[in-house]
PDB file of C-alpha atoms and ligand atoms in Angstrom:
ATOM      1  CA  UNK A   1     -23.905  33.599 112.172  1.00 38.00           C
ATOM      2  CA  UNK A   2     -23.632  33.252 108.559  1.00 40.00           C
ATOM      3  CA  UNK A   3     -21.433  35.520 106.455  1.00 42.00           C
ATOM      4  CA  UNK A   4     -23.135  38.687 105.383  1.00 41.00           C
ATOM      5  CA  UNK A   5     -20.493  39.089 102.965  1.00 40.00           C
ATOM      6  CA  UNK A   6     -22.606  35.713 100.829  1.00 38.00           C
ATOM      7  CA  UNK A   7     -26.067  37.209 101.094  1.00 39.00           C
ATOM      8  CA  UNK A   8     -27.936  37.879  97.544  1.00 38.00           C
ATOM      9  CA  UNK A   9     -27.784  40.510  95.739  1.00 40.00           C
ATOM     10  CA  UNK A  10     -30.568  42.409  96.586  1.00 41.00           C
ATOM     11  CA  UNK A  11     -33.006  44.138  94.346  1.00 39.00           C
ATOM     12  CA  UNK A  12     -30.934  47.354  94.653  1.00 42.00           C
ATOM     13  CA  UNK A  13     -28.377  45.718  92.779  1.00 46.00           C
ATOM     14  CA  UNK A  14     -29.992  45.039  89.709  1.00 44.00           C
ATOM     15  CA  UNK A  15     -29.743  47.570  86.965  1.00 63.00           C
ATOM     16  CA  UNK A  16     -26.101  48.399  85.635  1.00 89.00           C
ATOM     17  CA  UNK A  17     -25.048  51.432  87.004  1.00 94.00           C
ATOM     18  CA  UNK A  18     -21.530  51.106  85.023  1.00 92.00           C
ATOM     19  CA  UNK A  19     -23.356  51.980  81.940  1.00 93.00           C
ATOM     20  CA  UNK A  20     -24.004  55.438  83.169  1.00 93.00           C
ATOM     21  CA  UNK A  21     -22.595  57.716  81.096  1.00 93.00           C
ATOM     22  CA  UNK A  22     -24.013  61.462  83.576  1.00 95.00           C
ATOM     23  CA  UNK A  23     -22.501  61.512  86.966  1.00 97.00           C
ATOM     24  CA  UNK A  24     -24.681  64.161  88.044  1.00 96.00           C
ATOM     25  CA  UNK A  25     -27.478  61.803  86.857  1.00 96.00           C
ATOM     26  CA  UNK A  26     -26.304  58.782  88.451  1.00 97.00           C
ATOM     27  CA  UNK A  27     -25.945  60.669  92.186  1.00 98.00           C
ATOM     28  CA  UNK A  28     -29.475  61.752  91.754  1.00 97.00           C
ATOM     29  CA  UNK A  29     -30.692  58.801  91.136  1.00 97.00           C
ATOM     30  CA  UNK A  30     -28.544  57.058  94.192  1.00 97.00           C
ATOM     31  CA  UNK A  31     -29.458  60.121  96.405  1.00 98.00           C
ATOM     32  CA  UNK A  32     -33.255  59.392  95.141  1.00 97.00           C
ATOM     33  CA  UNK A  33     -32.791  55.855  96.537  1.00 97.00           C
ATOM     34  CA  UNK A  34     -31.126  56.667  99.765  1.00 97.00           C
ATOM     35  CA  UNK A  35     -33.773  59.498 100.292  1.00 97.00           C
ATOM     36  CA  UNK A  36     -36.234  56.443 100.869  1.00 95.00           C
ATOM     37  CA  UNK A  37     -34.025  53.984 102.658  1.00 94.00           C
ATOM     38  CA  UNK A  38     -31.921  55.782 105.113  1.00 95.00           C
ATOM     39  CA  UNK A  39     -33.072  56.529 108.315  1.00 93.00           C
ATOM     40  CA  UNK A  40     -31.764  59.834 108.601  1.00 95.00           C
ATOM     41  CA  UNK A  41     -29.891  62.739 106.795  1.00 97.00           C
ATOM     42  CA  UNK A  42     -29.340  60.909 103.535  1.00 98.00           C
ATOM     43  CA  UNK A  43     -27.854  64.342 102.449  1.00 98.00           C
ATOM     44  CA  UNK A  44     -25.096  63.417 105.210  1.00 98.00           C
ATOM     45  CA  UNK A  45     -21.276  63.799 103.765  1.00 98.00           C
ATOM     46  CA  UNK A  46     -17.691  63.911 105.332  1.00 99.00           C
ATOM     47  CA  UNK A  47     -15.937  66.839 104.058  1.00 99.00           C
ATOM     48  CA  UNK A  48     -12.440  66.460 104.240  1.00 98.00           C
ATOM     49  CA  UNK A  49      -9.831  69.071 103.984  1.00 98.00           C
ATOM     50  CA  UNK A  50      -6.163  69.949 105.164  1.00 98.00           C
ATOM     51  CA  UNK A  51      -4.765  72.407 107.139  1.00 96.00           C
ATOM     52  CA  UNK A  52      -1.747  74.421 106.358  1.00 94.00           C
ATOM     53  CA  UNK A  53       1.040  71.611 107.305  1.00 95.00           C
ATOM     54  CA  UNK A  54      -1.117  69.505 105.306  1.00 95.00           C
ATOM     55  CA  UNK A  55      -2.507  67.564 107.627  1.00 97.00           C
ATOM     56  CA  UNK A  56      -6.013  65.750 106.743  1.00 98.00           C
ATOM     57  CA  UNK A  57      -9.213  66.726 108.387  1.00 98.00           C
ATOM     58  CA  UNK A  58     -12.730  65.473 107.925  1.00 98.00           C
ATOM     59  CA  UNK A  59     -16.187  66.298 109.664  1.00 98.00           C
ATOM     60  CA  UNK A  60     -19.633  65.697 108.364  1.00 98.00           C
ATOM     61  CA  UNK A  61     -21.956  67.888 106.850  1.00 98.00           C
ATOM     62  CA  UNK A  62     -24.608  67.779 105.429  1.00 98.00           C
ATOM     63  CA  UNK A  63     -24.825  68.894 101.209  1.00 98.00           C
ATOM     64  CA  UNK A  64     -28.255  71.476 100.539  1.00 98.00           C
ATOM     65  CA  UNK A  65     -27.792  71.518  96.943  1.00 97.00           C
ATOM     66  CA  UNK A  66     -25.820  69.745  94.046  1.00 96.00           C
ATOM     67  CA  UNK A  67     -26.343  70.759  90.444  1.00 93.00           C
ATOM     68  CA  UNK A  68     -23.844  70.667  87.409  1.00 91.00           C
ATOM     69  CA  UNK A  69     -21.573  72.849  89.101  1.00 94.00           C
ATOM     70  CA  UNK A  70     -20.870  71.024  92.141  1.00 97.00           C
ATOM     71  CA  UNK A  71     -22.337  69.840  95.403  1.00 98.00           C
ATOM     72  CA  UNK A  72     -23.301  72.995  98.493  1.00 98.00           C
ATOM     73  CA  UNK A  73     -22.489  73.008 102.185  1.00 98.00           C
ATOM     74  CA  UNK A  74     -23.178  75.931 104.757  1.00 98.00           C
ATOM     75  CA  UNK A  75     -21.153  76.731 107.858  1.00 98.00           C
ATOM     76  CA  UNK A  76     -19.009  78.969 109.406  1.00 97.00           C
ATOM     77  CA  UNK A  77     -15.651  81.119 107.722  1.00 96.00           C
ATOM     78  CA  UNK A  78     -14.378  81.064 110.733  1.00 95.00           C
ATOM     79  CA  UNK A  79     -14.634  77.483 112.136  1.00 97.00           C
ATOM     80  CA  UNK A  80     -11.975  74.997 111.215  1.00 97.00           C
ATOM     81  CA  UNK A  81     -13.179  73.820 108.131  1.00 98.00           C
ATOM     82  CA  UNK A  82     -13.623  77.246 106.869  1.00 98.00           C
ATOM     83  CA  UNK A  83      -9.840  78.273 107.737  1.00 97.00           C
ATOM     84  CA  UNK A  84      -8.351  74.813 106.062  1.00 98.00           C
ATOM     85  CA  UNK A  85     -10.711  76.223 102.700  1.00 98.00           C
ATOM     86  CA  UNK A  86      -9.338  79.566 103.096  1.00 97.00           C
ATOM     87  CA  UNK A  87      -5.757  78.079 102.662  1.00 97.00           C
ATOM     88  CA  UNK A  88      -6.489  75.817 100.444  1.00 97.00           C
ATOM     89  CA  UNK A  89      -9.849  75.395  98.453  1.00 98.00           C
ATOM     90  CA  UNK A  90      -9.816  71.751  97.575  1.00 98.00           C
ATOM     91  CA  UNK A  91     -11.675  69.017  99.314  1.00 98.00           C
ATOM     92  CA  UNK A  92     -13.001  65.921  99.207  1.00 98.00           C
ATOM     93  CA  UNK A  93     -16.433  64.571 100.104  1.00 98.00           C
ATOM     94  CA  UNK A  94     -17.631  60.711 100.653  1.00 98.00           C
ATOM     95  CA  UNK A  95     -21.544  59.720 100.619  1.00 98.00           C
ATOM     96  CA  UNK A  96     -21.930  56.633 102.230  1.00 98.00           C
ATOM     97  CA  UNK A  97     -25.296  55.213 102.137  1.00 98.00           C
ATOM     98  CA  UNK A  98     -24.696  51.737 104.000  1.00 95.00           C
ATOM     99  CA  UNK A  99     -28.263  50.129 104.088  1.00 94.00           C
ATOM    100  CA  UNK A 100     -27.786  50.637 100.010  1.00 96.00           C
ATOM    101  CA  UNK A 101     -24.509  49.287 100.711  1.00 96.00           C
ATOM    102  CA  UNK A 102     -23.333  52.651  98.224  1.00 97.00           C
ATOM    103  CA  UNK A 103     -20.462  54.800  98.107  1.00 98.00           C
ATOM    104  CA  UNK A 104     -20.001  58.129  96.340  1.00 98.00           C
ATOM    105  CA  UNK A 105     -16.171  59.551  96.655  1.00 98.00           C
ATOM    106  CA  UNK A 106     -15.652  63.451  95.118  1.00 98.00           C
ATOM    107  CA  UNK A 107     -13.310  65.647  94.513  1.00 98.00           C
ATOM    108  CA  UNK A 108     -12.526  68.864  93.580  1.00 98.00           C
ATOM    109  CA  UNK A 109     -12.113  72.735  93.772  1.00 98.00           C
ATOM    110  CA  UNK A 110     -13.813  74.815  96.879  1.00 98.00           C
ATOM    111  CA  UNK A 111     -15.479  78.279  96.300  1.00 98.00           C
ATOM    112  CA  UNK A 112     -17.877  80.338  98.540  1.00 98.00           C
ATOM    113  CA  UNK A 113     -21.538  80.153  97.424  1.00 98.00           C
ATOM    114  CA  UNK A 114     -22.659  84.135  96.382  1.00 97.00           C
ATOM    115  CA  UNK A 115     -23.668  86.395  99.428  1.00 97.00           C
ATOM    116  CA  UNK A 116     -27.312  85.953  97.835  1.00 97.00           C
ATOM    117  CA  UNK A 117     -27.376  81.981  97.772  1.00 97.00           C
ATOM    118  CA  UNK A 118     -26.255  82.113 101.469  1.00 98.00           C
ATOM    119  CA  UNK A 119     -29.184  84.337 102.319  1.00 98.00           C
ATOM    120  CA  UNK A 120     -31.333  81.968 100.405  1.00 97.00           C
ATOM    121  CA  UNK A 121     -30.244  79.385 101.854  1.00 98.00           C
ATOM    122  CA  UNK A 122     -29.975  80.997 105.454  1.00 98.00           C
ATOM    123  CA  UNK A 123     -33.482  82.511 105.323  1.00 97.00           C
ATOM    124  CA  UNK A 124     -34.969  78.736 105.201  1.00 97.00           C
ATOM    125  CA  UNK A 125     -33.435  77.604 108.120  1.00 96.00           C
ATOM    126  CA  UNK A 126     -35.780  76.923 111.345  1.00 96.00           C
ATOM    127  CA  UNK A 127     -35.652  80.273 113.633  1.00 96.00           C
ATOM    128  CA  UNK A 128     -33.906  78.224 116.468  1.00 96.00           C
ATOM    129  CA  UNK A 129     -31.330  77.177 113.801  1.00 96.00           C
ATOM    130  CA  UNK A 130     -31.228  80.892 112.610  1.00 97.00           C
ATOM    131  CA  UNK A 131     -30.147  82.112 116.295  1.00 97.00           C
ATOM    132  CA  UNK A 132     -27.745  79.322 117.147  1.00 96.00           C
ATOM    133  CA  UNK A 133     -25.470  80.583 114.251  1.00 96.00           C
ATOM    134  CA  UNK A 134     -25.456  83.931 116.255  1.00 96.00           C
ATOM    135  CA  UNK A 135     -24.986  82.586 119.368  1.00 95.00           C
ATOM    136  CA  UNK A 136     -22.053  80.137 118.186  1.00 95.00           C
ATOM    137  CA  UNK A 137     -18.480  80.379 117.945  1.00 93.00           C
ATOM    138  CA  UNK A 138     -18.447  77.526 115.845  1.00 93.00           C
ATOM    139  CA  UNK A 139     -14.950  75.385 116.430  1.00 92.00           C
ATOM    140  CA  UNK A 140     -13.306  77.862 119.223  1.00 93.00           C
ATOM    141  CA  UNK A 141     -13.288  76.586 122.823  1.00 94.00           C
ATOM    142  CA  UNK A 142     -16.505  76.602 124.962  1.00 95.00           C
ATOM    143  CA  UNK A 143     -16.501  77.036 128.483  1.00 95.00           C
ATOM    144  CA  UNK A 144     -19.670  75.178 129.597  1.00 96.00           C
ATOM    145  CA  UNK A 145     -23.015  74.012 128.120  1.00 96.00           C
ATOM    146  CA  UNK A 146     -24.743  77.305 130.472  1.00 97.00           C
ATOM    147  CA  UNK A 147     -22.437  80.139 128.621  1.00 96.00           C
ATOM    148  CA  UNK A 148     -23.776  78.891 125.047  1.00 96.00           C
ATOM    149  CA  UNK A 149     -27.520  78.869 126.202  1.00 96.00           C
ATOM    150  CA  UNK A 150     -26.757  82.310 127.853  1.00 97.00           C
ATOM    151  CA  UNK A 151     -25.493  83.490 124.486  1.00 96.00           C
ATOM    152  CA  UNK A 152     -28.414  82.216 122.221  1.00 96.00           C
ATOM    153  CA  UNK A 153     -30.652  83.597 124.931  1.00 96.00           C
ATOM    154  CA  UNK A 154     -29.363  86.896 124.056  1.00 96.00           C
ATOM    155  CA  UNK A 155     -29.552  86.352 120.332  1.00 95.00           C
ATOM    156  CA  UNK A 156     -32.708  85.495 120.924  1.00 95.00           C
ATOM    157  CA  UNK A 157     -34.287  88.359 122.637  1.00 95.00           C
ATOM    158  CA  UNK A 158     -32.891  90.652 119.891  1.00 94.00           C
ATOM    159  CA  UNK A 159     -35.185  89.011 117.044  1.00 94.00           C
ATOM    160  CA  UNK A 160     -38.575  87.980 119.719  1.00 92.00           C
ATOM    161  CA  UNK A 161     -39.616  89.701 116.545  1.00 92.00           C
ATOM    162  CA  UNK A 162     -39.188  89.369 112.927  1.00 91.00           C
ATOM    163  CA  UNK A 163     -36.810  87.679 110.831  1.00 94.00           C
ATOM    164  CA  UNK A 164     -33.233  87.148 111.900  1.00 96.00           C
ATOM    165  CA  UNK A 165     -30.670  88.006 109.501  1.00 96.00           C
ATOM    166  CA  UNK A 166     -27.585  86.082 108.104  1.00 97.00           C
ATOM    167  CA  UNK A 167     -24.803  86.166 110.548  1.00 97.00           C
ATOM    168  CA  UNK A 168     -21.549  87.964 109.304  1.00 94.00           C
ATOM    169  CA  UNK A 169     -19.034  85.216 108.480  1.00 94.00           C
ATOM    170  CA  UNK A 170     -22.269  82.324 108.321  1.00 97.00           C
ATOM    171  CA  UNK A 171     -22.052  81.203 104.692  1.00 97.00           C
ATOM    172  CA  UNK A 172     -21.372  78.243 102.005  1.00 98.00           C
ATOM    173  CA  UNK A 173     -19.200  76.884  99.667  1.00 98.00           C
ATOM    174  CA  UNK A 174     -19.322  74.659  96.427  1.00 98.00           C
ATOM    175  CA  UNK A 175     -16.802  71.510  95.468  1.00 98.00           C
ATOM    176  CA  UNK A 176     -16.527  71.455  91.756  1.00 98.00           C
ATOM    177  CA  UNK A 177     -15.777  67.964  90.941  1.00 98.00           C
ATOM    178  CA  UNK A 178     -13.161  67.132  89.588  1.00 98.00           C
ATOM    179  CA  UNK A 179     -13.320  63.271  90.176  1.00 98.00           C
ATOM    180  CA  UNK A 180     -16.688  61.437  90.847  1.00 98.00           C
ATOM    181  CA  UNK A 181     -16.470  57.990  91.714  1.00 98.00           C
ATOM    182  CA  UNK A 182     -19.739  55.895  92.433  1.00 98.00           C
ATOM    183  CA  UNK A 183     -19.023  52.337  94.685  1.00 97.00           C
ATOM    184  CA  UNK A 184     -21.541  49.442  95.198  1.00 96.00           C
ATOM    185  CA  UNK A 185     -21.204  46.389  96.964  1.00 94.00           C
ATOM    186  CA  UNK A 186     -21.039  43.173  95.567  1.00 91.00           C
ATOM    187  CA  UNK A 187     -20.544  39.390  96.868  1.00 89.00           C
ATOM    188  CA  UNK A 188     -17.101  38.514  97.935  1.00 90.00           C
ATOM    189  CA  UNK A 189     -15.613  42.110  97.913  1.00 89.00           C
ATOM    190  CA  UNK A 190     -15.826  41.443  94.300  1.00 91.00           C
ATOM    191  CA  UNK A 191     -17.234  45.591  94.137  1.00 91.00           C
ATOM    192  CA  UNK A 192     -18.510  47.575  91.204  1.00 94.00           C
ATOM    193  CA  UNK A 193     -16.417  50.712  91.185  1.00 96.00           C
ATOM    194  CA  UNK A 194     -16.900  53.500  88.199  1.00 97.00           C
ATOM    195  CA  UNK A 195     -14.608  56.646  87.737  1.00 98.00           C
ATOM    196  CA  UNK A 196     -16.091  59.912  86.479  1.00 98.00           C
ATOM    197  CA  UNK A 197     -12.882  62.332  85.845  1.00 98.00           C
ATOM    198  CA  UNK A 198     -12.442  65.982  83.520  1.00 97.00           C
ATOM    199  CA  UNK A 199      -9.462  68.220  83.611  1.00 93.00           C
ATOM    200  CA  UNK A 200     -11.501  71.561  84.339  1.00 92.00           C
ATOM    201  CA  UNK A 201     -15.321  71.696  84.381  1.00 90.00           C
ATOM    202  CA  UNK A 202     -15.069  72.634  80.586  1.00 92.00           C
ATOM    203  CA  UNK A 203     -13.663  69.214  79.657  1.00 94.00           C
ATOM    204  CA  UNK A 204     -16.102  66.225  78.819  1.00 95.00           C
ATOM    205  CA  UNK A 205     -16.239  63.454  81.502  1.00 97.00           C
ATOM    206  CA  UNK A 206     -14.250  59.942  81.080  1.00 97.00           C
ATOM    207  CA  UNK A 207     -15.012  57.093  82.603  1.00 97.00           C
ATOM    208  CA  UNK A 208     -12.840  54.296  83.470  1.00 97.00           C
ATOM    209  CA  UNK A 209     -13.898  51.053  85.249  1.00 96.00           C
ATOM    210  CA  UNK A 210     -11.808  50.361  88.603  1.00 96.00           C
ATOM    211  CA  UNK A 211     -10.552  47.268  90.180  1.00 95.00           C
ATOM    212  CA  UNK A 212     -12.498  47.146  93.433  1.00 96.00           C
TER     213      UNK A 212
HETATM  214  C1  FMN B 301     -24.757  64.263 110.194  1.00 77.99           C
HETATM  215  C2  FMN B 301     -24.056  65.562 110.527  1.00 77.99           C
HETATM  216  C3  FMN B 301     -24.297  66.686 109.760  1.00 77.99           C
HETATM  217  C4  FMN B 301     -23.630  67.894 110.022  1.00 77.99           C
HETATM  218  N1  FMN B 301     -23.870  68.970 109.213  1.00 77.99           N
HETATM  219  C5  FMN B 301     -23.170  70.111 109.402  1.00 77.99           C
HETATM  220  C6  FMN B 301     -23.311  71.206 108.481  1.00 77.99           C
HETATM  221  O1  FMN B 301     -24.042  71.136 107.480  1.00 77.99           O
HETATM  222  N2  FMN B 301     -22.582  72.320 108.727  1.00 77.99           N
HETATM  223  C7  FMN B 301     -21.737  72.435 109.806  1.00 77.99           C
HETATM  224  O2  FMN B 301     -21.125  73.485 109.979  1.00 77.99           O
HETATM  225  N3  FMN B 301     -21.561  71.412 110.664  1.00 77.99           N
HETATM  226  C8  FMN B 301     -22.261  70.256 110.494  1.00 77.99           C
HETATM  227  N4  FMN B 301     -22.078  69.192 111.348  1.00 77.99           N
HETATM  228  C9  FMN B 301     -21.086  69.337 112.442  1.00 77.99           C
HETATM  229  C10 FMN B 301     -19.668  69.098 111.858  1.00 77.99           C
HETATM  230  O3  FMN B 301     -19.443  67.707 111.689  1.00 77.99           O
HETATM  231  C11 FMN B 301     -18.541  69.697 112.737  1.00 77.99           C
HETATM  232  O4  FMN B 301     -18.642  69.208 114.053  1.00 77.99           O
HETATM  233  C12 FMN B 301     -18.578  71.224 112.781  1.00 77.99           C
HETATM  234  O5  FMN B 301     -18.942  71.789 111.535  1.00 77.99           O
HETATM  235  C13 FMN B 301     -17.213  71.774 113.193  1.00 77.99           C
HETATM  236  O6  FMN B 301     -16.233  71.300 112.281  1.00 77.99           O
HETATM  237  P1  FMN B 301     -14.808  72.050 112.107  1.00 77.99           P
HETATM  238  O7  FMN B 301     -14.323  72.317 113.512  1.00 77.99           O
HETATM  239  O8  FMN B 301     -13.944  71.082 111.372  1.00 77.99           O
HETATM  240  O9  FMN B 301     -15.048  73.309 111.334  1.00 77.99           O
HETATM  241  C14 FMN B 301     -22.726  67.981 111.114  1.00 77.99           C
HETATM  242  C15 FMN B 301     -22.476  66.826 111.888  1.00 77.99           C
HETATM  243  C16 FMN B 301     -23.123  65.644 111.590  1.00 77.99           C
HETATM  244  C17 FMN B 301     -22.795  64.413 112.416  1.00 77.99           C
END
């Protein structure tokens, strides 16, 4: 088998992306791209956080809105992601887009979307969607597969009709970046790497160009 790590560059490759000077224009431009080449969920991130004896944790999720003030995720307050935020609202998040053979590594400050974005949000969501935030504990023990289809058919037979409402505790948060830093492979592990960094969401971005 030959060595993937010598294919050519592909097509995606072309274009300097280390002349960018927006990172919030950049990542919508990547996102564009993996929109059309991933197979699935190219809105996919791992979230990682810590927990109070600063330990590391990560999960996936997957990001329903980015604009200048950071990038959105929706879950549950009381799940294990949403107890390491209350402690301590920083995180990290890493796109990783591998047929574009892309990386996107951010970091920043957590706060909780507004009650009316999480309805917004919430009130989109597929019915069946809607009801299994009801019917979940999300993150506390489960005793069998049967007891959480009992519990959404319960949920369920309270809203046969009309729309279901945003559970209590069912919401979102939003990293502010601090840090953006966009990754592409090249030949030989010889990789582009570019550094987006402000002081507070005030400050101008810098760029510096990394050492892969
Ligand atoms: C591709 C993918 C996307 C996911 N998206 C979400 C999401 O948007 N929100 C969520 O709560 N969990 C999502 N999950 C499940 C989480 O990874 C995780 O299992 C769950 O949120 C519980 O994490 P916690 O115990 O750390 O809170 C997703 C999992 C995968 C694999």
């Amino acid at each position: 088998m030959s060595d993937p790590s010598i294919r050519p560059q592909s097509e995606l490759t072309a274009g300097d992306f280390t002349a960018a000077q927006n990172p919030f224009a950049l990542f919508a431009e990547w996102l564009a791209e993996a929109t059309r080449s991933e197979p699935n969920d190219p809105n996919a991130m791992a979230l990682a956080t810590v927990d109070a004896d600063g330990l590391p944790d990560v999960r996936m999720v997957l990001m329903k809105g980015y604009d200048e003030h950071g990038f959105v995720f929706y879950s549950h307050i009381a799940s294990q992601k949403g107890r390491e935020l209350a402690d301590n609202p920083k995180a990290a998040l890493l796109f990783h887009w591998k047929s574009l053979r892309r990386q996107v590594r951010i970091r920043g400050t957590v706060t909780p979307v507004t009650e009316a974005e999480a309805d917004a949000y919430f009130a989109t969501r597929p019915k069946q969607a809607q009801i299994g935030a009801w019917a979940s504990r999300q993150s506390q023990p489960l005793e069998s597969r049967f007891a959480f289809e009992q519990a959404i058919a319960k949920v369920a037979a309270r809203h046969l009709v009309g729309e279901v409402p945003r559970p209590p505790g069912w919401s979102g948060w939003r990293i502010t970046p601090s840090r953006i830093e966009f990754w592409h492979d090249r030949p030989f592990r010889l990789h582009d790497r570019i550094e987006f960094r402000r002081d507070t969401p005030d400050h101008p971005w810098t760029k510096t160009r990394l050492y892969p």
